[in-house]
Short mmCIF file of C-alpha atoms in Angstrom, two decimals:
data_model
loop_
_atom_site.label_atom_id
_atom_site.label_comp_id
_atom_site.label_asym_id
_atom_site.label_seq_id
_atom_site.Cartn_x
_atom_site.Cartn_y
_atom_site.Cartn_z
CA UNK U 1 93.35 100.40 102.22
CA UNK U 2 90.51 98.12 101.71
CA UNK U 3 90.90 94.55 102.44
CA UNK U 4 88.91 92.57 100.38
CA UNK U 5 87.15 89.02 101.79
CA UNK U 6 87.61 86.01 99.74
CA UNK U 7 84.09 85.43 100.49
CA UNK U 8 83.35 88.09 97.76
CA UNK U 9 82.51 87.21 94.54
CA UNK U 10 84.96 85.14 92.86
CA UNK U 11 84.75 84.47 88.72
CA UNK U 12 84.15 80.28 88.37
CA UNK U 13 86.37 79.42 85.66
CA UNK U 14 89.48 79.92 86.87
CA UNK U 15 92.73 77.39 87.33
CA UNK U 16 94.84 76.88 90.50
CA UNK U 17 98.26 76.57 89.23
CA UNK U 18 101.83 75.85 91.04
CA UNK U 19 104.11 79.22 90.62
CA UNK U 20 107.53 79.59 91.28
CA UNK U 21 108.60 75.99 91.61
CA UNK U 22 105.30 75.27 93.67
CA UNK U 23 106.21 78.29 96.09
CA UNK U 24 103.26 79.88 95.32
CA UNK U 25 99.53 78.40 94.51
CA UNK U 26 97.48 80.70 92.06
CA UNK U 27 93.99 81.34 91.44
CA UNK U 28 94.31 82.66 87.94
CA UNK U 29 91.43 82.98 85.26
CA UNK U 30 91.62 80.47 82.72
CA UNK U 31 94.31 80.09 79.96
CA UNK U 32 93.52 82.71 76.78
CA UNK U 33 92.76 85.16 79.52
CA UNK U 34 95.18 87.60 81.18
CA UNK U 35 98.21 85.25 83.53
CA UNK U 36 101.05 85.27 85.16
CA UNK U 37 104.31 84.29 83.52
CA UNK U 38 107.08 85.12 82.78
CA UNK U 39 107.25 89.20 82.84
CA UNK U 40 105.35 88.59 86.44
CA UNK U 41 108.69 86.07 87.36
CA UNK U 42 111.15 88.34 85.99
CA UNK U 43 109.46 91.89 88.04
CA UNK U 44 109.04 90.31 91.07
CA UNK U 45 113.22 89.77 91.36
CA UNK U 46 113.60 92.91 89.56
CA UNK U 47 114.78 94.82 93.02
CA UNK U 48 115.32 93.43 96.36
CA UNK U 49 113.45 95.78 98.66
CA UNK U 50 114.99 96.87 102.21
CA UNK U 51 114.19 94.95 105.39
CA UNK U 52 110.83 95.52 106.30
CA UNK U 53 110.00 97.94 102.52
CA UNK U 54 106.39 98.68 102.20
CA UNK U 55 106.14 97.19 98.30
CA UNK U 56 103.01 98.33 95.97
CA UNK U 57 102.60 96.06 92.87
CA UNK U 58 100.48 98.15 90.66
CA UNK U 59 98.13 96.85 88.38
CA UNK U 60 98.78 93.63 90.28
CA UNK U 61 96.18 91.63 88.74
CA UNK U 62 95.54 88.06 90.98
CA UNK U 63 99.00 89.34 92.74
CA UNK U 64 101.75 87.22 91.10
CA UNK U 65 104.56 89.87 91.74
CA UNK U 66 103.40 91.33 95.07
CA UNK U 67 103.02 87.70 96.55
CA UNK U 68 106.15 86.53 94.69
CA UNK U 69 108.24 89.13 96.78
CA UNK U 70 106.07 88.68 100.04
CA UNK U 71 107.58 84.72 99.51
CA UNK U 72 111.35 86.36 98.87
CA UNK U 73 111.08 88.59 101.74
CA UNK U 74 109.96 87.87 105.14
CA UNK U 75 109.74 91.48 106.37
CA UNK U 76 108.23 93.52 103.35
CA UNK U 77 104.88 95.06 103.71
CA UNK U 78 103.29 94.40 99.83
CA UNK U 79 100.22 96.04 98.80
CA UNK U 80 98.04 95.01 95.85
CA UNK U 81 96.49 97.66 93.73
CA UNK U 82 94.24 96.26 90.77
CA UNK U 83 90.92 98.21 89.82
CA UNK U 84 89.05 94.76 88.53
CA UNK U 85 86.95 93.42 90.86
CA UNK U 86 87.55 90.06 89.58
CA UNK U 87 90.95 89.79 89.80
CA UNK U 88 90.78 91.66 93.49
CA UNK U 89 89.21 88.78 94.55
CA UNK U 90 91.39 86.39 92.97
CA UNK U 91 94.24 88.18 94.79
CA UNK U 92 92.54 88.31 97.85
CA UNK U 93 92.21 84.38 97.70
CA UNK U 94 95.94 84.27 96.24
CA UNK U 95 96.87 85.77 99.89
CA UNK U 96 94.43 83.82 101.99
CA UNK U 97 95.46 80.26 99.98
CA UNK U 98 98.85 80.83 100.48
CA UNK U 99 99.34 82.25 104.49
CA UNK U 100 100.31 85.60 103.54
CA UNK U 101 97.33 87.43 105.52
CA UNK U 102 98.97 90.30 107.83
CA UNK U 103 102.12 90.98 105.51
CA UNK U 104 99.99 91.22 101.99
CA UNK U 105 96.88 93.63 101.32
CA UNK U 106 94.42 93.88 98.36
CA UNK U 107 92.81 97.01 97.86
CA UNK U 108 90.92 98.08 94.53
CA UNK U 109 92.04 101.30 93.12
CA UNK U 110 92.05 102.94 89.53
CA UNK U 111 95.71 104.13 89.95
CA UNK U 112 95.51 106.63 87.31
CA UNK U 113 92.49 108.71 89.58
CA UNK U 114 93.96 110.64 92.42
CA UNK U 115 90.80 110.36 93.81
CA UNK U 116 90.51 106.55 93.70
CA UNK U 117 93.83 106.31 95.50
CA UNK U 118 93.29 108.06 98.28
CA UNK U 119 89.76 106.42 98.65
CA UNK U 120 92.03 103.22 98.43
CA UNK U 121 94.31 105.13 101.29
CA UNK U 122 96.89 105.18 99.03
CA UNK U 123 98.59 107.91 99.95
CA UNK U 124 101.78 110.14 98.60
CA UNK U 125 105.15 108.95 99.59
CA UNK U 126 104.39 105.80 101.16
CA UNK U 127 106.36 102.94 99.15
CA UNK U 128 109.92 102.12 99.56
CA UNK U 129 109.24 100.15 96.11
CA UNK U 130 106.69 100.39 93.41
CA UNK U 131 106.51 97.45 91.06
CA UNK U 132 104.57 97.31 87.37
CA UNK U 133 103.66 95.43 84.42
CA UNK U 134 101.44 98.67 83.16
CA UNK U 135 99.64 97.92 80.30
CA UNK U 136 101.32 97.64 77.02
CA UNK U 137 99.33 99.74 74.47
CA UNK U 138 97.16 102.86 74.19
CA UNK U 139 93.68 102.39 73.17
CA UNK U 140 94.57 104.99 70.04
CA UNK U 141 97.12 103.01 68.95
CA UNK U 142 96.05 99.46 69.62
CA UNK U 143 93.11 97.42 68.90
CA UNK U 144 92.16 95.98 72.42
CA UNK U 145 91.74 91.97 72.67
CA UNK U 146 88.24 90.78 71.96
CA UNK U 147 88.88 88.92 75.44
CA UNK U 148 87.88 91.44 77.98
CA UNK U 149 90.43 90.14 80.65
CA UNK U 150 93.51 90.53 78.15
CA UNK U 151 92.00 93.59 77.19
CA UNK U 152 91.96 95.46 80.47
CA UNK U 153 95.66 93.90 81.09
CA UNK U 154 97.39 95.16 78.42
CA UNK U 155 95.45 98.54 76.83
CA UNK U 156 94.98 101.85 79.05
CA UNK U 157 91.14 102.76 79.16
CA UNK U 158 92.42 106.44 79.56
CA UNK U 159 95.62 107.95 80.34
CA UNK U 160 98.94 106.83 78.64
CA UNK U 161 102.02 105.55 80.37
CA UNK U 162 103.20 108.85 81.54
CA UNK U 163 100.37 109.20 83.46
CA UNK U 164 100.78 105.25 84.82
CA UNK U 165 104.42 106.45 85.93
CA UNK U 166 103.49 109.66 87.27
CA UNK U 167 101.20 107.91 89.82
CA UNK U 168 103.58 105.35 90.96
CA UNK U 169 106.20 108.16 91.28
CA UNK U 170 103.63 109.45 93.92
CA UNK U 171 103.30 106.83 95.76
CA UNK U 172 107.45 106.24 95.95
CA UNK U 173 109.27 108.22 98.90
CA UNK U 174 112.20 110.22 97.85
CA UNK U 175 114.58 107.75 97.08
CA UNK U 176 112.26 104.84 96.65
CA UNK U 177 112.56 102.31 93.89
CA UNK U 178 110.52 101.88 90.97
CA UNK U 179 110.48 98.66 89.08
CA UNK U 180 108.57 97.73 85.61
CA UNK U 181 108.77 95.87 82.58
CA UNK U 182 107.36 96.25 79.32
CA UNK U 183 107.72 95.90 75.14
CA UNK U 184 111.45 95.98 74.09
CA UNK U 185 110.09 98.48 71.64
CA UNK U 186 108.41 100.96 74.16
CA UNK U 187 111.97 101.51 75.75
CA UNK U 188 112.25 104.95 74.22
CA UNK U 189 108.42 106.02 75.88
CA UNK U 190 109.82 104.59 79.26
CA UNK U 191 112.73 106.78 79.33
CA UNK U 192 111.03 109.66 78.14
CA UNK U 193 108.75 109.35 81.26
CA UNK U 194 111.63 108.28 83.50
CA UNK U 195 113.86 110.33 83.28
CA UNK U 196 112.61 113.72 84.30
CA UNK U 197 111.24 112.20 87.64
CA UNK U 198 114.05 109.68 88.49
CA UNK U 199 117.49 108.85 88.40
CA UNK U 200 120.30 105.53 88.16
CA UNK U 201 118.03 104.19 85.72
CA UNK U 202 119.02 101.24 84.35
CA UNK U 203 117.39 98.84 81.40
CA UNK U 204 118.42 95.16 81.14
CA UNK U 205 116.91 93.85 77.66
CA UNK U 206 114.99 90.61 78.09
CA UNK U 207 115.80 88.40 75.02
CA UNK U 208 114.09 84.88 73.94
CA UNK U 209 117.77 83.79 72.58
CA UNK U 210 120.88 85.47 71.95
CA UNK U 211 120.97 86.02 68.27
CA UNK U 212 117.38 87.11 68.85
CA UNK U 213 115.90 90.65 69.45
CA UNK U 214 115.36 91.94 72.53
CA UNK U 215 111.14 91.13 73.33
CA UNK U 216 111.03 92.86 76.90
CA UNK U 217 112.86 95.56 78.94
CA UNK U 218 113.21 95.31 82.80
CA UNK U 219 114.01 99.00 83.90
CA UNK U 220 114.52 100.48 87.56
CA UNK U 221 115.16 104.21 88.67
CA UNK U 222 115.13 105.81 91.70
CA UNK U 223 112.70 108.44 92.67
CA UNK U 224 115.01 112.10 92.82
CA UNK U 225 118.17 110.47 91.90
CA UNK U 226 120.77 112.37 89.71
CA UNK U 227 122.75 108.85 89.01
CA UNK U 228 123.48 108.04 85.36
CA UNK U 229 121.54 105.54 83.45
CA UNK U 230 122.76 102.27 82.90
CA UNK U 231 122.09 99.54 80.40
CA UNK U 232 122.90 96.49 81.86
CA UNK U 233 123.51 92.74 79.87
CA UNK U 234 121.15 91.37 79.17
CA UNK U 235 118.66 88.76 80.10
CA UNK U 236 118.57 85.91 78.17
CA UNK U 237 115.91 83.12 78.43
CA UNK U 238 116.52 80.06 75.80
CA UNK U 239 119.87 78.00 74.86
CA UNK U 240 119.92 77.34 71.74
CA UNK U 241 117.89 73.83 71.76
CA UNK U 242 115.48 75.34 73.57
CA UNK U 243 115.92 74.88 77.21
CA UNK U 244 115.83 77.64 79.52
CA UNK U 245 119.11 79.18 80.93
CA UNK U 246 120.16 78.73 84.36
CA UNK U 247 119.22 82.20 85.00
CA UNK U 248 115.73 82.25 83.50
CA UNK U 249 115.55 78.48 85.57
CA UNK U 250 116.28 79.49 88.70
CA UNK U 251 114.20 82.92 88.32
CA UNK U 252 110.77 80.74 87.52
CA UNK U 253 111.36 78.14 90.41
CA UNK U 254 111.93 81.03 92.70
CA UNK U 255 115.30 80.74 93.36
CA UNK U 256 117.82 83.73 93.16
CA UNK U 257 120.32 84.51 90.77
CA UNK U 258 123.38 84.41 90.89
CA UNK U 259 122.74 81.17 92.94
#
C-alpha cells in the first residue's frame, strides 16, 4: 500500500467541516463538488466489523466512511482506496488531522484494474469488510456532471457495477462482509451482481419520509454464503415536520442505533 504524505499536493479550495457530531474534522472540496453526507453516515454503520477487521472503503473519496469506522472501532485496520489524486490527499490529511495515523492508510488505486491493485498491494482475500458508495451511473446511460469532482464520484469512466463488485469481492476473504449503498432504483442491478458471488444478503430501503419512496438502498452479503436474502424495514430519515428521526439523529452525530 502506498501511504500518501499530506505534504503532497493538496487542491486550495476546500472546507474543513465538523462530521459526525464533531467526531470527525474533514477536509472536503468545496460545496457543489463531490461530499460527504448522508449515504457516507449511513455506510459507515452499515456493518460492525470484528475486533481488529482489516476494513477497505472503496472509492473512499477524502475517507468519510473508512475514518468514520476507524472512530467506531478502536481495533479495525481501514484502508482507503480512491484513484484521484486530489481527494488521496485530502484523505491523507483527513487521517493526519484527526490522529488516526497507524490504524488508517491511503493508497491510490483504480479498483476496477487488477493491475492497479496489486501495484496498490491490494491483494486477493485480504478484507474482513469491504465498504462502497460506487458510483451511481454508467457513462452510456448518464450524462456526467459538468463539475469534474461530481463527475468522477458518481459515473464509471469504464466498467459497470458488476465489474465494481467483482473487485471488492476479491479483495473480501471467504466469509467477509461487503457493504454498499446506492439508488433505490438500481436495487435490481445490485442483486443481479450479488447474488451469484454472495450470500445472507439483505437490503434495508433508505426513505426521506414514510409515505415517501424509497431514495437509497443499504445492502450487505457475505462473500460464499448460501443464507437467504433478507429485506429488512426500513430506514427512515424525516418526521413528518421535517426533523430527523432518532435513528437518522443519532447515525449523523455518530452515535449507535439502537441507543
Amino acid at each position: 500500500m502506498r501511504d500518501v504524505s499530506i505534504e503532497e499536493a493538496v487542491p486550495e479550495a476546500v472546507t474543513a467541516d465538523l462530521w459526525l457530531g464533531g467526531r470527525l474534522r474533514l477536509y472536503q472540496p468545496p460545496r457543489g463538488d463531490h461530499r460527504a453526507g448522508t449515504d457516507a453516515v449511513l455506510l459507515s454503520r452499515a456493518v460492525r466489523p470484528p475486533p481488529g477487521a482489516v476494513v477497505i472503503d472503496v472509492g473512499a473519496a477524502t475517507g468519510a466512511v473508512g475514518l468514520a469506522v476507524a472512530t467506531y472501532e478502536a481495533a479495525a485496520k481501514v484502508i482507503l482506496v480512491e484513484r484521484d489524486l486530489d481527494l488521496v490527499a485530502l484523505a491523507a490529511r483527513n487521517i493526519d488531522g484527526n490522529g488516526l495515523d497507524g490504524r488508517v492508510g491511503v493508497t491510490a488505486a483504480d479498483i476496477l484494474s487488477v493491475e492497479s491493485r496489486r501495484a496498490a498491494s491490494l491483494s486477493s482475500n485480504m478484507a474482513d469488510l469491504v465498504l462502497t458508495n460506487p458510483p451511481f451511473f454508467e457513462s452510456r446511460r448518464h450524462r456526467p456532471s459538468p463539475i469534474p469532482g461530481r463527475a468522477s464520484a458518481h459515473t464509471f469512466s469504464g466498467g459497470d457495477l458488476e465489474a465494481w463488485l467483482k473487485a471488492c469481492l476479491d479483495l473480501l476473504k471467504p466469509g467477509g462482509t461487503l457493504g454498499l449503498v446506492h439508488r433505490a432504483d438500481a436495487l435490481p442491478d445490485c442483486l443481479a451482481a450479488l447474488q451469484r458471488r454472495f450470500g445472507g444478503i439483505v437490503a434495508r430501503p433508505v426513505q426521506a419520509r414514510i409515505e415517501r419512496p424509497a431514495i437509497r438502498v443499504l445492502m450487505t452479503g457475505i462473500k460464499g454464503s448460501r443464507a437467504p436474502f433478507t429485506l429488512a424495514p426500513p430506514l427512515i430519515l424525516q418526521e413528518a415536520d421535517g426533523a430527523m428521526t432518532p435513528e437518522a439523529d443519532a447515525l449523523h452525530r455518530g452515535l449507535s442505533w439502537p441507543p
